Amino acid sequence: MDEGKGHWWSRTRRDDDGSGDPSVPQHDPDPYSTPPYGRPGPWAPAPPVRHPAAPAGREPIPDAEIHAAEPHTVEPFATAGPPSGGTAPRPAGTPPYPAAQPYPPADGPRHPAADARPLAAGPAPAGAPPYPADRQPLPAGPQPPVTAQPYATEGAGPQPYPGGPVGAPQPQHPGAGGVLPQPYPAARPPVLGVTSPYAAQGPWQYDPWAVERREEAGAGKGVARRKVVVGALVVALVAGGVGGGLGAWLERDGGGRHVTLPQAPVDRSERDPGSVAGIAARALPGVVTLHVRGSSERGTGTGFVLDKRGHILTNNHVVEPAGGSGEIVVTFNGGQTAKATVVGRDSGYDLAVVKVSGVSGLTPLALGNSDSVHVGDSVVAIGAPFDLAGTVTTGIISAKERPITAGGKKQDGSDVSYVDALQTDAPINPGNSGGPLVDSRARVIGINSAIRSAGGSEAGGQGGSIGLGFAIPINQAKRVAEELINTGRAAHPVIGVSLDMAYQGDGARVNPKGGSGTPVTRGGPADKAGIEPGDVIKKVDSSAVHSGQELIVKIRSHRPGDRLTLTVERGGKERTLPLTLGSASAG
């Protein structure tokens, strides 16, 4: 289809002056059909040779790390060929030169070429043009083996030319001075992990963009390296913070060897006034401890302030050891102490009043009403059991109008007290005597006086509490205290009879005629009411009487002049008799 047109491979070479032999090609013959000197094909002219440069900041790889190829001896060209000085005729129907081979991939295995490889002596290959003057073969004879310089390939040893058998002599193209020129520039070893997506295996492929791709890969590695460094710094900072905190904890707490228990903060809020704490807070400032010393004995008891003048109410058996020459020292709740003197006392009621002088800031306790007390009401007892001042215990009112007697150490019974008491289960022990029993409003409703101990006696023993405590009702104690403060002695209500204390029947029997003492005092309240010797008193008002002691207790619970109704049994018949209580002063 191109008939009549000349082709570049068949054009004659001309000199600069326009002359030239048209039979001589414009270039040296290429027996290897390397483009663009071979047959026409789809290949474009090869780009200029670029020597790949090492990326910035990267040191060149030492030659020692490049795997050396096995040394080999270059075989001489074959001696068979056309006569010297001519060109080999081409058989008809054959292309002028062998078909060209495509470039192998740049990153594939390459044929290790020598930087300077001597040519063996012998005639030129068949069909090859004469050797130029500046490229003559080496003299004939054996030549020393030449060690090939390796290209950047993974394996060692000579690599076969594409399409040729392994171990076959590699085709050589002599250059000036008998040195074979390298088919392409020597490249550095490939970058590990970076492979061109366009690369195929082969020694003749040259990729002009390989350096840029390697630089991009290097830049990517730099970014990754920076990320790793930043991540390592973050981890180091976090680890340092955790380690510092752990070290501080170990230093403060001793590494777990020192135990620190959780604890609630201090609560300084006011307590409910109706709680035990609130009651105690209001009552304690008015409670005192008494230390009594006499000529033969000493004791400790409790009392409470009645007024700001220094009057203090307590039990008679607390101050009795002092006698007329003993000493009484009062210790207040704040720790102050003062000496006290006896104002008055009464053994029948087991009450006494003492007074301190020169003391200011006294806190009198409010007095309640014992007639308003109900069984089951909450109460608080305050005292100095066994000299433990300021002891607070709590309980309830277990019973009311419980007749008890206390004392009785004297043979004549003059120290016996008769009390129509309030019973409580609030713990009361020796040393609590004379202390206040207060209600839920911190008002005094009784004076702690006696306990039922495990030995079976009431007051006077040193046994501990078994939950049976007794207190003098404040209504009775108030009357007696007022009389002791005002007159120094207390008046006792009486009916004017003597009782048969050995009587075993139910009720209180008046001594019969001929018994000890005067059964009925002439002109006394009982005589005026019509009571006769031998009568058995069964009730006082509506309260039953079961013994002579109970009758005394019931009478003592009233004031002189009170009007009562007695139920009396005489000859098997009961009758009611009105009576007005008389008065008798304690001697």
Coordinates of C-alpha atoms in Angstrom, one line a residue:
M1 CA 0.0 0.0 0.0
D2 CA 3.0 2.2 0.3
E3 CA 4.4 1.5 -3.1
G4 CA 6.5 4.2 -4.6
K5 CA 7.2 5.7 -1.2
G6 CA 10.5 5.4 0.5
H7 CA 10.8 4.2 4.0
W8 CA 13.1 5.5 6.6
W9 CA 14.7 2.1 7.1
S10 CA 15.4 1.7 3.3
R11 CA 16.4 5.3 2.6
T12 CA 20.0 5.8 1.5
R13 CA 22.4 7.6 3.8
R14 CA 23.8 10.7 2.4
D15 CA 26.8 12.8 3.5
D16 CA 26.4 16.4 4.3
D17 CA 27.4 17.3 0.8
G18 CA 24.5 15.2 -0.6
S19 CA 26.7 12.3 -1.7
G20 CA 26.6 8.9 -0.4
D21 CA 26.1 5.3 -1.2
P22 CA 22.4 4.5 -1.4
S23 CA 23.1 0.8 -0.6
V24 CA 24.5 1.7 2.9
P25 CA 21.9 2.0 5.7
Q26 CA 21.6 5.2 7.6
H27 CA 22.6 3.4 10.8
D28 CA 24.5 0.4 11.9
P29 CA 22.7 -2.9 11.4
D30 CA 20.9 -4.2 14.5
P31 CA 20.8 -8.0 14.6
Y32 CA 18.6 -7.9 17.7
S33 CA 15.7 -6.0 16.1
T34 CA 15.6 -3.5 19.0
P35 CA 13.2 -0.7 18.3
P36 CA 13.3 1.6 16.6
Y37 CA 16.0 -0.1 14.4
G38 CA 14.0 -3.3 13.8
R39 CA 11.0 -4.0 11.7
P40 CA 8.1 -1.5 11.9
G41 CA 6.0 -2.1 14.9
P42 CA 3.6 -0.5 17.4
W43 CA 6.4 0.9 19.5
A44 CA 7.1 4.5 20.0
P45 CA 10.6 5.8 20.1
A46 CA 12.1 5.2 23.6
P47 CA 12.2 8.2 25.9
P48 CA 15.5 9.6 26.9
V49 CA 17.4 7.7 29.5
R50 CA 16.8 8.9 33.0
H51 CA 18.9 7.8 35.8
P52 CA 16.6 7.4 38.8
A53 CA 17.7 9.6 41.6
A54 CA 17.4 8.6 45.3
P55 CA 14.5 10.4 47.1
A56 CA 15.4 13.4 49.2
G57 CA 16.8 12.5 52.6
R58 CA 17.4 8.8 51.6
E59 CA 20.9 7.5 51.6
P60 CA 22.0 5.5 48.5
I61 CA 22.0 1.8 49.0
P62 CA 25.6 0.5 49.4
D63 CA 26.8 -1.8 46.7
A64 CA 27.5 -4.5 49.2
E65 CA 23.8 -4.9 49.7
I66 CA 23.1 -5.6 46.0
H67 CA 23.2 -9.3 45.3
A68 CA 26.1 -9.9 42.9
A69 CA 25.5 -12.0 39.8
E70 CA 27.5 -15.1 39.2
P71 CA 30.7 -14.4 37.1
H72 CA 30.5 -15.7 33.6
T73 CA 32.6 -15.6 30.4
V74 CA 31.2 -14.0 27.4
E75 CA 31.2 -16.3 24.5
P76 CA 32.7 -14.9 21.2
F77 CA 30.5 -14.3 18.2
A78 CA 30.1 -17.2 15.8
T79 CA 32.7 -17.4 13.1
A80 CA 30.2 -18.3 10.4
G81 CA 29.1 -15.3 8.4
P82 CA 29.3 -13.5 5.1
P83 CA 32.6 -12.6 3.5
S84 CA 34.5 -9.7 5.1
G85 CA 33.4 -6.3 3.9
G86 CA 30.0 -7.2 2.6
T87 CA 26.5 -7.5 3.9
A88 CA 24.7 -10.7 4.1
P89 CA 22.1 -11.2 1.4
R90 CA 18.6 -11.6 2.6
P91 CA 16.5 -14.5 1.6
A92 CA 13.5 -13.7 -0.5
G93 CA 10.3 -13.2 1.5
T94 CA 12.0 -12.5 4.8
P95 CA 12.1 -9.3 6.7
P96 CA 15.3 -7.4 6.5
Y97 CA 16.1 -7.8 10.2
P98 CA 14.8 -10.0 13.0
A99 CA 11.6 -9.0 14.6
A100 CA 12.0 -6.6 17.5
Q101 CA 11.1 -7.6 21.0
P102 CA 9.0 -5.5 23.3
Y103 CA 10.5 -3.8 26.3
P104 CA 10.2 -5.9 29.4
P105 CA 8.7 -4.4 32.5
A106 CA 11.0 -2.1 34.4
D107 CA 10.4 -3.8 37.8
G108 CA 10.8 -7.3 36.5
P109 CA 14.0 -9.4 36.5
R110 CA 16.7 -7.8 34.4
H111 CA 19.7 -9.2 32.7
P112 CA 22.8 -8.2 34.6
A113 CA 24.9 -6.2 32.3
A114 CA 28.6 -5.5 32.7
D115 CA 29.7 -1.9 32.8
A116 CA 32.7 -2.7 30.6
R117 CA 32.6 -6.1 29.0
P118 CA 35.4 -7.0 26.4
L119 CA 34.5 -8.6 23.2
A120 CA 35.9 -12.0 22.2
A121 CA 38.0 -12.3 19.2
G122 CA 36.5 -13.7 16.0
P123 CA 34.6 -12.7 12.9
A124 CA 31.5 -10.7 13.1
P125 CA 28.2 -12.5 13.2
A126 CA 26.4 -13.4 10.0
G127 CA 24.7 -10.5 8.3
A128 CA 26.4 -7.9 10.6
P129 CA 28.2 -4.9 9.1
P130 CA 32.0 -4.6 9.5
Y131 CA 33.2 -3.4 12.9
P132 CA 33.8 0.3 13.0
A133 CA 37.4 1.5 13.4
D134 CA 36.8 2.6 17.0
R135 CA 35.2 -0.8 18.0
Q136 CA 37.5 -3.6 17.1
P137 CA 37.3 -7.1 18.7
L138 CA 39.8 -8.2 21.2
P139 CA 42.7 -10.4 20.2
A140 CA 42.0 -14.1 19.8
G141 CA 42.6 -16.4 22.7
P142 CA 41.2 -17.1 26.1
Q143 CA 40.1 -14.1 28.1
P144 CA 39.8 -13.9 31.8
P145 CA 36.3 -14.2 33.1
V146 CA 34.4 -11.0 33.7
T147 CA 32.2 -10.6 36.7
A148 CA 28.9 -9.1 35.7
Q149 CA 27.7 -6.1 37.6
P150 CA 24.2 -6.8 38.9
Y151 CA 21.1 -4.7 38.4
A152 CA 18.7 -4.1 41.2
T153 CA 17.1 -7.6 41.2
E154 CA 16.1 -9.8 44.1
G155 CA 18.0 -12.9 43.0
A156 CA 21.7 -13.4 42.2
G157 CA 23.2 -14.8 39.0
P158 CA 22.7 -14.0 35.3
Q159 CA 19.2 -13.6 34.2
P160 CA 18.2 -15.1 30.8
Y161 CA 17.3 -12.9 28.0
P162 CA 13.5 -12.9 27.4
G163 CA 12.6 -15.8 25.1
G164 CA 16.1 -17.4 25.4
P165 CA 17.1 -20.6 27.2
V166 CA 18.5 -20.5 30.6
G167 CA 22.3 -20.5 30.5
A168 CA 22.5 -19.5 26.8
P169 CA 25.0 -16.7 25.9
Q170 CA 23.4 -13.4 26.1
P171 CA 23.6 -11.3 22.9
Q172 CA 26.1 -8.5 23.1
H173 CA 26.4 -5.2 21.2
P174 CA 29.9 -4.0 21.1
G175 CA 30.6 -0.4 21.7
A176 CA 33.6 1.8 21.4
G177 CA 36.8 0.4 22.7
G178 CA 35.3 -3.1 22.8
V179 CA 33.0 -2.3 25.7
L180 CA 29.5 -3.3 25.7
P181 CA 27.2 -0.4 26.4
Q182 CA 24.5 -1.0 29.1
P183 CA 21.1 -1.5 27.5
Y184 CA 19.6 0.9 30.1
P185 CA 20.9 2.8 33.1
A186 CA 21.7 0.9 36.2
A187 CA 19.0 1.3 38.8
R188 CA 19.0 1.1 42.5
P189 CA 17.3 -1.9 44.2
P190 CA 13.5 -1.6 44.2
V191 CA 11.8 -0.1 47.1
L192 CA 10.4 -2.8 49.3
G193 CA 6.7 -2.8 49.4
V194 CA 6.3 -0.4 46.5
T195 CA 5.5 -2.0 43.1
S196 CA 4.4 -0.1 40.0
P197 CA 0.9 -1.2 38.9
Y198 CA 2.1 -1.0 35.3
A199 CA 5.2 -3.1 35.8
A200 CA 5.6 -6.6 34.3
Q201 CA 8.5 -8.9 34.6
G202 CA 11.4 -8.3 32.2
P203 CA 14.9 -6.8 32.0
W204 CA 14.4 -4.2 29.3
Q205 CA 11.4 -2.3 30.6
Y206 CA 12.1 1.3 31.6
D207 CA 9.5 3.2 33.6
P208 CA 10.3 7.0 33.6
W209 CA 7.7 7.6 36.3
A210 CA 9.1 5.0 38.7
V211 CA 11.1 7.7 40.6
E212 CA 8.0 9.8 41.1
R213 CA 6.0 6.8 42.3
R214 CA 8.8 5.9 44.7
E215 CA 8.9 9.5 45.9
E216 CA 5.2 9.4 46.5
A217 CA 5.6 6.1 48.3
G218 CA 8.3 7.7 50.4
A219 CA 6.1 10.7 51.1
G220 CA 3.3 8.3 52.2
K221 CA 5.7 6.5 54.5
G222 CA 6.8 9.8 55.9
V223 CA 3.1 10.7 56.7
A224 CA 2.6 7.2 58.3
R225 CA 5.9 7.6 60.2
R226 CA 4.7 11.0 61.5
K227 CA 1.4 9.4 62.6
V228 CA 3.2 6.7 64.4
V229 CA 5.4 9.2 66.2
V230 CA 2.4 11.3 67.2
G231 CA 0.5 8.2 68.4
A232 CA 3.6 7.2 70.4
L233 CA 3.7 10.6 72.0
V234 CA 0.0 10.5 72.9
V235 CA 0.4 7.0 74.4
A236 CA 3.5 8.2 76.3
L237 CA 1.6 11.2 77.7
V238 CA -1.4 9.1 78.8
A239 CA 0.9 6.5 80.3
G240 CA 2.8 9.2 82.1
G241 CA -0.4 10.7 83.6
V242 CA -1.7 7.3 84.7
G243 CA 1.7 6.4 86.1
G244 CA 2.0 9.7 88.0
G245 CA -1.5 9.3 89.5
L246 CA -0.8 5.8 90.5
G247 CA 2.5 6.8 92.0
A248 CA 0.8 9.6 94.0
W249 CA -1.8 7.1 95.2
L250 CA 0.8 4.6 96.2
E251 CA 2.8 7.3 98.1
R252 CA -0.3 8.6 99.9
D253 CA -1.9 5.3 100.7
G254 CA 1.2 3.2 101.1
G255 CA 0.4 1.0 98.1
G256 CA -2.7 -0.6 99.7
R257 CA -0.9 -1.5 102.9
H258 CA -2.5 1.4 104.8
V259 CA -6.3 1.0 105.1
T260 CA -8.5 4.1 104.9
L261 CA -12.1 3.5 105.8
P262 CA -15.0 5.6 104.5
Q263 CA -16.5 7.9 107.1
A264 CA -19.5 10.3 107.1
P265 CA -18.7 14.0 107.6
V266 CA -19.3 15.8 110.9
D267 CA -23.0 16.6 111.3
R268 CA -23.5 19.7 113.5
S269 CA -27.2 20.1 112.8
E270 CA -29.5 20.5 115.8
R271 CA -31.4 17.4 116.9
D272 CA -35.2 17.1 117.1
P273 CA -36.2 18.6 120.5
G274 CA -38.4 15.5 121.1
S275 CA -35.6 13.0 120.4
V276 CA -33.5 11.6 123.2
A277 CA -30.5 13.7 122.1
G278 CA -32.7 16.8 122.1
I279 CA -34.1 16.0 125.5
A280 CA -30.6 15.3 127.0
A281 CA -29.2 18.5 125.5
R282 CA -31.8 20.6 127.3
A283 CA -31.8 18.7 130.6
L284 CA -28.1 18.0 131.2
P285 CA -27.1 21.6 132.1
G286 CA -29.4 21.5 135.1
V287 CA -28.2 18.1 136.5
V288 CA -25.5 17.9 139.2
T289 CA -23.4 15.3 140.9
L290 CA -23.1 15.2 144.7
H291 CA -20.1 13.8 146.5
V292 CA -20.9 13.3 150.2
R293 CA -18.3 12.6 152.9
G294 CA -19.2 12.0 156.5
S295 CA -17.4 10.8 159.6
S296 CA -17.9 7.1 158.9
E297 CA -19.1 6.8 155.3
R298 CA -19.2 8.5 152.0
G299 CA -21.4 8.3 148.9
T300 CA -22.2 9.7 145.5
G301 CA -25.6 10.7 144.1
T302 CA -27.4 13.0 141.7
G303 CA -29.6 16.1 142.0
F304 CA -31.0 18.8 139.8
V305 CA -31.3 22.6 140.1
L306 CA -34.7 23.9 141.3
D307 CA -34.1 27.7 141.0
K308 CA -31.5 30.3 140.3
R309 CA -30.9 30.9 144.0
G310 CA -29.0 27.6 144.2
H311 CA -31.6 25.2 145.6
I312 CA -31.0 21.6 144.5
L313 CA -33.3 18.7 145.1
T314 CA -32.1 15.1 145.8
N315 CA -32.8 12.0 147.9
N316 CA -32.5 12.0 151.6
H317 CA -30.4 8.8 151.6
V318 CA -27.8 10.6 149.3
V319 CA -27.0 13.4 151.9
E320 CA -27.7 11.4 155.0
P321 CA -24.0 10.2 155.4
A322 CA -22.8 13.8 155.8
G323 CA -24.9 14.1 159.1
G324 CA -24.4 17.4 160.8
S325 CA -20.6 17.8 160.3
G326 CA -20.0 16.2 156.9
E327 CA -19.1 17.7 153.6
I328 CA -21.2 17.9 150.4
V329 CA -19.5 19.0 147.1
V330 CA -21.7 19.7 144.1
T331 CA -20.2 19.3 140.6
F332 CA -22.1 20.9 137.7
N333 CA -22.4 19.6 134.2
G334 CA -19.8 22.1 132.9
G335 CA -17.2 20.9 135.4
Q336 CA -17.6 23.7 138.0
T337 CA -17.7 22.6 141.7
A338 CA -19.2 24.2 144.8
K339 CA -19.8 23.3 148.4
A340 CA -23.4 22.8 149.5
T341 CA -25.3 22.9 152.8
V342 CA -28.5 21.0 153.8
V343 CA -31.6 23.1 153.8
G344 CA -33.9 20.4 154.9
R345 CA -34.6 16.7 154.5
D346 CA -37.3 14.1 155.2
S347 CA -36.7 10.4 155.6
G348 CA -40.4 9.5 155.2
Y349 CA -40.5 10.9 151.7
D350 CA -36.8 10.2 151.0
L351 CA -36.3 13.8 149.8
A352 CA -33.7 16.5 150.7
V353 CA -32.9 20.0 149.6
V354 CA -29.3 21.4 149.6
K355 CA -28.1 24.9 148.5
V356 CA -24.9 26.2 146.9
S357 CA -23.8 29.8 147.2
G358 CA -21.9 32.2 144.9
V359 CA -22.7 30.3 141.7
S360 CA -24.1 32.1 138.7
G361 CA -25.5 30.9 135.4
L362 CA -27.5 28.1 137.0
T363 CA -30.0 26.3 134.7
P364 CA -33.2 25.2 136.6
L365 CA -35.1 22.3 135.2
A366 CA -38.8 22.7 134.3
L367 CA -41.2 20.6 136.5
G368 CA -43.9 18.6 134.9
N369 CA -47.1 17.0 136.3
S370 CA -47.0 13.4 137.4
D371 CA -50.8 13.1 137.2
S372 CA -50.6 13.6 133.4
V373 CA -48.3 10.7 132.9
H374 CA -49.6 7.6 131.1
V375 CA -48.2 4.1 131.2
G376 CA -46.0 3.7 128.1
D377 CA -44.9 7.3 127.9
S378 CA -41.2 7.7 126.9
V379 CA -38.9 8.9 129.7
V380 CA -35.2 9.7 130.1
A381 CA -33.2 9.1 133.3
I382 CA -30.1 11.2 133.9
G383 CA -27.6 10.6 136.7
A384 CA -24.1 9.5 137.8
P385 CA -24.3 5.7 138.2
F386 CA -21.1 4.5 139.9
D387 CA -19.9 8.1 139.7
L388 CA -20.2 8.3 135.9
A389 CA -21.6 11.8 135.7
G390 CA -23.9 12.8 133.0
T391 CA -25.1 9.3 132.1
V392 CA -28.3 9.3 130.0
T393 CA -30.6 6.3 129.8
T394 CA -34.0 5.9 128.3
G395 CA -37.2 3.8 128.7
I396 CA -40.9 4.1 129.4
I397 CA -43.3 4.4 132.2
S398 CA -44.0 0.7 133.1
A399 CA -46.6 1.4 135.9
K400 CA -48.1 4.1 138.1
E401 CA -48.9 4.3 141.8
R402 CA -46.5 1.4 142.6
P403 CA -46.3 1.3 146.4
I404 CA -42.7 0.8 147.6
T405 CA -40.8 1.2 150.7
A406 CA -37.1 2.1 150.9
G407 CA -34.5 2.3 153.6
G408 CA -35.2 0.4 156.8
K409 CA -31.7 0.1 157.9
K410 CA -32.5 1.4 161.4
Q411 CA -34.1 -0.8 163.9
D412 CA -36.8 1.6 164.8
G413 CA -37.8 2.0 161.1
S414 CA -37.5 5.7 161.2
D415 CA -35.5 5.7 157.9
V416 CA -38.2 3.8 156.0
S417 CA -39.7 5.8 153.2
Y418 CA -43.1 5.1 151.6
V419 CA -43.5 6.0 148.1
D420 CA -46.4 5.7 145.7
A421 CA -43.9 5.5 142.8
L422 CA -43.7 5.6 139.1
Q423 CA -42.2 2.4 137.7
T424 CA -39.8 2.6 134.7
D425 CA -37.6 0.3 132.8
A426 CA -35.0 3.0 132.1
P427 CA -31.8 1.7 133.6
I428 CA -31.2 3.1 137.0
N429 CA -28.2 2.1 139.1
P430 CA -26.6 3.2 142.4
G431 CA -25.5 6.8 141.9
N432 CA -28.7 7.7 139.9
S433 CA -30.5 8.4 143.2
G434 CA -31.9 11.9 143.3
G435 CA -31.6 12.4 139.6
P436 CA -34.4 13.6 137.4
L437 CA -36.8 11.4 135.3
V438 CA -38.0 13.6 132.5
D439 CA -40.6 13.3 129.8
S440 CA -40.4 14.0 126.1
R441 CA -40.4 17.8 126.7
A442 CA -37.4 17.6 129.2
R443 CA -39.8 18.3 132.1
V444 CA -39.2 16.5 135.4
I445 CA -41.9 14.1 136.3
G446 CA -40.1 12.1 139.0
I447 CA -37.1 11.7 141.2
N448 CA -35.2 8.4 140.7
S449 CA -35.1 6.8 144.1
A450 CA -35.0 3.0 144.2
I451 CA -34.5 -0.1 142.2
R452 CA -35.4 -3.7 142.6
S453 CA -32.1 -5.5 142.5
A454 CA -31.4 -9.1 141.8
G455 CA -31.1 -9.7 145.5
G456 CA -34.8 -8.8 146.0
S457 CA -34.3 -5.6 148.0
E458 CA -35.4 -2.1 147.1
A459 CA -32.8 0.7 147.2
G460 CA -30.0 0.4 149.6
G461 CA -28.2 -2.4 147.7
Q462 CA -25.3 -2.1 145.2
G463 CA -26.8 -4.4 142.7
G464 CA -27.3 -3.3 139.1
S465 CA -30.4 -2.5 137.2
I466 CA -32.7 -5.3 136.1
G467 CA -35.2 -3.0 134.5
L468 CA -37.2 -2.2 137.6
G469 CA -36.7 1.4 138.7
F470 CA -38.9 3.6 140.8
A471 CA -39.2 7.3 141.0
I472 CA -41.0 9.6 143.4
P473 CA -43.8 11.5 141.6
I474 CA -42.9 15.1 141.0
N475 CA -46.3 16.3 142.5
Q476 CA -45.4 14.8 145.8
A477 CA -41.7 15.9 145.6
K478 CA -42.7 19.5 144.7
R479 CA -44.9 19.9 147.8
V480 CA -42.2 18.4 150.1
A481 CA -39.4 20.5 148.5
E482 CA -41.4 23.7 149.0
E483 CA -42.0 22.8 152.6
L484 CA -38.3 22.0 153.2
I485 CA -37.2 25.3 151.6
N486 CA -39.8 27.3 153.4
T487 CA -39.8 25.7 156.9
G488 CA -36.9 23.2 156.9
R489 CA -39.3 20.3 157.4
A490 CA -42.1 18.5 155.7
A491 CA -45.6 17.9 157.0
H492 CA -47.0 14.3 156.7
P493 CA -50.7 13.6 156.1
V494 CA -52.2 11.2 158.7
I495 CA -55.5 9.6 159.6
G496 CA -54.7 8.9 163.3
V497 CA -54.6 5.1 163.6
S498 CA -52.0 2.4 164.2
L499 CA -51.9 -0.6 161.9
D500 CA -51.3 -4.3 162.5
M501 CA -48.3 -4.8 160.1
A502 CA -48.4 -8.6 160.8
Y503 CA -51.9 -9.0 159.3
Q504 CA -51.9 -11.5 156.5
G505 CA -55.3 -10.9 155.1
D506 CA -56.3 -8.6 152.3
G507 CA -56.4 -5.0 153.3
A508 CA -54.9 -2.9 156.2
R509 CA -56.2 -3.8 159.6
V510 CA -56.4 -1.3 162.5
N511 CA -54.9 -2.7 165.7
P512 CA -57.5 -4.3 167.8
K513 CA -58.1 -3.4 171.4
G514 CA -55.4 -4.6 173.7
G515 CA -52.8 -4.4 170.9
S516 CA -49.6 -2.4 170.9
G517 CA -50.1 1.3 170.9
T518 CA -53.3 3.2 170.6
P519 CA -55.5 1.7 167.8
V520 CA -57.4 5.0 167.1
T521 CA -56.1 8.5 168.2
R522 CA -58.8 10.2 170.1
G523 CA -60.0 13.3 168.3
G524 CA -58.0 12.4 165.3
P525 CA -59.3 12.2 161.7
A526 CA -60.1 8.4 161.9
D527 CA -61.9 8.9 165.3
K528 CA -64.0 11.7 163.7
A529 CA -64.8 9.5 160.7
G530 CA -66.0 6.6 162.9
I531 CA -63.3 4.1 162.4
E532 CA -63.0 1.5 165.2
P533 CA -60.2 -0.8 166.4
G534 CA -60.1 -4.0 164.3
D535 CA -61.6 -2.5 161.2
V536 CA -60.0 -3.5 157.9
I537 CA -59.6 -0.7 155.4
K538 CA -60.1 -2.1 151.9
K539 CA -60.0 1.0 149.7
V540 CA -58.8 4.7 149.6
D541 CA -61.2 6.4 147.3
S542 CA -61.3 3.9 144.4
S543 CA -57.8 2.5 144.9
A544 CA -57.7 -1.0 146.5
V545 CA -55.5 -1.5 149.5
H546 CA -53.9 -4.9 150.1
S547 CA -51.6 -4.3 153.0
G548 CA -50.7 -1.8 155.7
Q549 CA -47.7 -0.4 153.7
E550 CA -50.0 0.3 150.8
L551 CA -52.3 2.3 153.0
I552 CA -49.5 4.4 154.2
V553 CA -48.3 5.0 150.7
K554 CA -51.8 6.0 149.6
I555 CA -52.2 8.5 152.4
R556 CA -48.7 9.9 151.9
S557 CA -49.5 10.7 148.3
H558 CA -51.9 13.4 149.4
R559 CA -51.6 16.7 151.2
P560 CA -52.7 17.3 154.7
G561 CA -56.4 18.6 154.6
D562 CA -57.3 16.5 151.5
R563 CA -60.7 14.8 151.8
L564 CA -60.8 11.1 151.2
T565 CA -63.4 8.3 151.1
L566 CA -62.4 5.1 152.9
T567 CA -64.1 1.7 152.3
V568 CA -64.0 -0.2 155.6
E569 CA -65.0 -3.8 156.4
R570 CA -66.4 -4.5 159.8
G571 CA -68.1 -7.8 160.9
G572 CA -68.1 -9.0 157.3
K573 CA -69.8 -5.9 156.0
E574 CA -68.3 -3.0 154.0
R575 CA -69.1 0.6 154.6
T576 CA -67.7 3.9 153.2
L577 CA -66.6 6.6 155.6
P578 CA -65.5 10.2 154.6
L579 CA -62.3 11.5 156.1
T580 CA -60.2 14.7 156.1
L581 CA -56.5 14.2 156.4
G582 CA -54.6 15.6 159.3
S583 CA -51.0 16.7 159.6
A584 CA -48.0 15.6 161.5
S585 CA -44.5 17.1 161.3
A586 CA -41.5 14.9 160.9
G587 CA -39.4 14.8 163.9

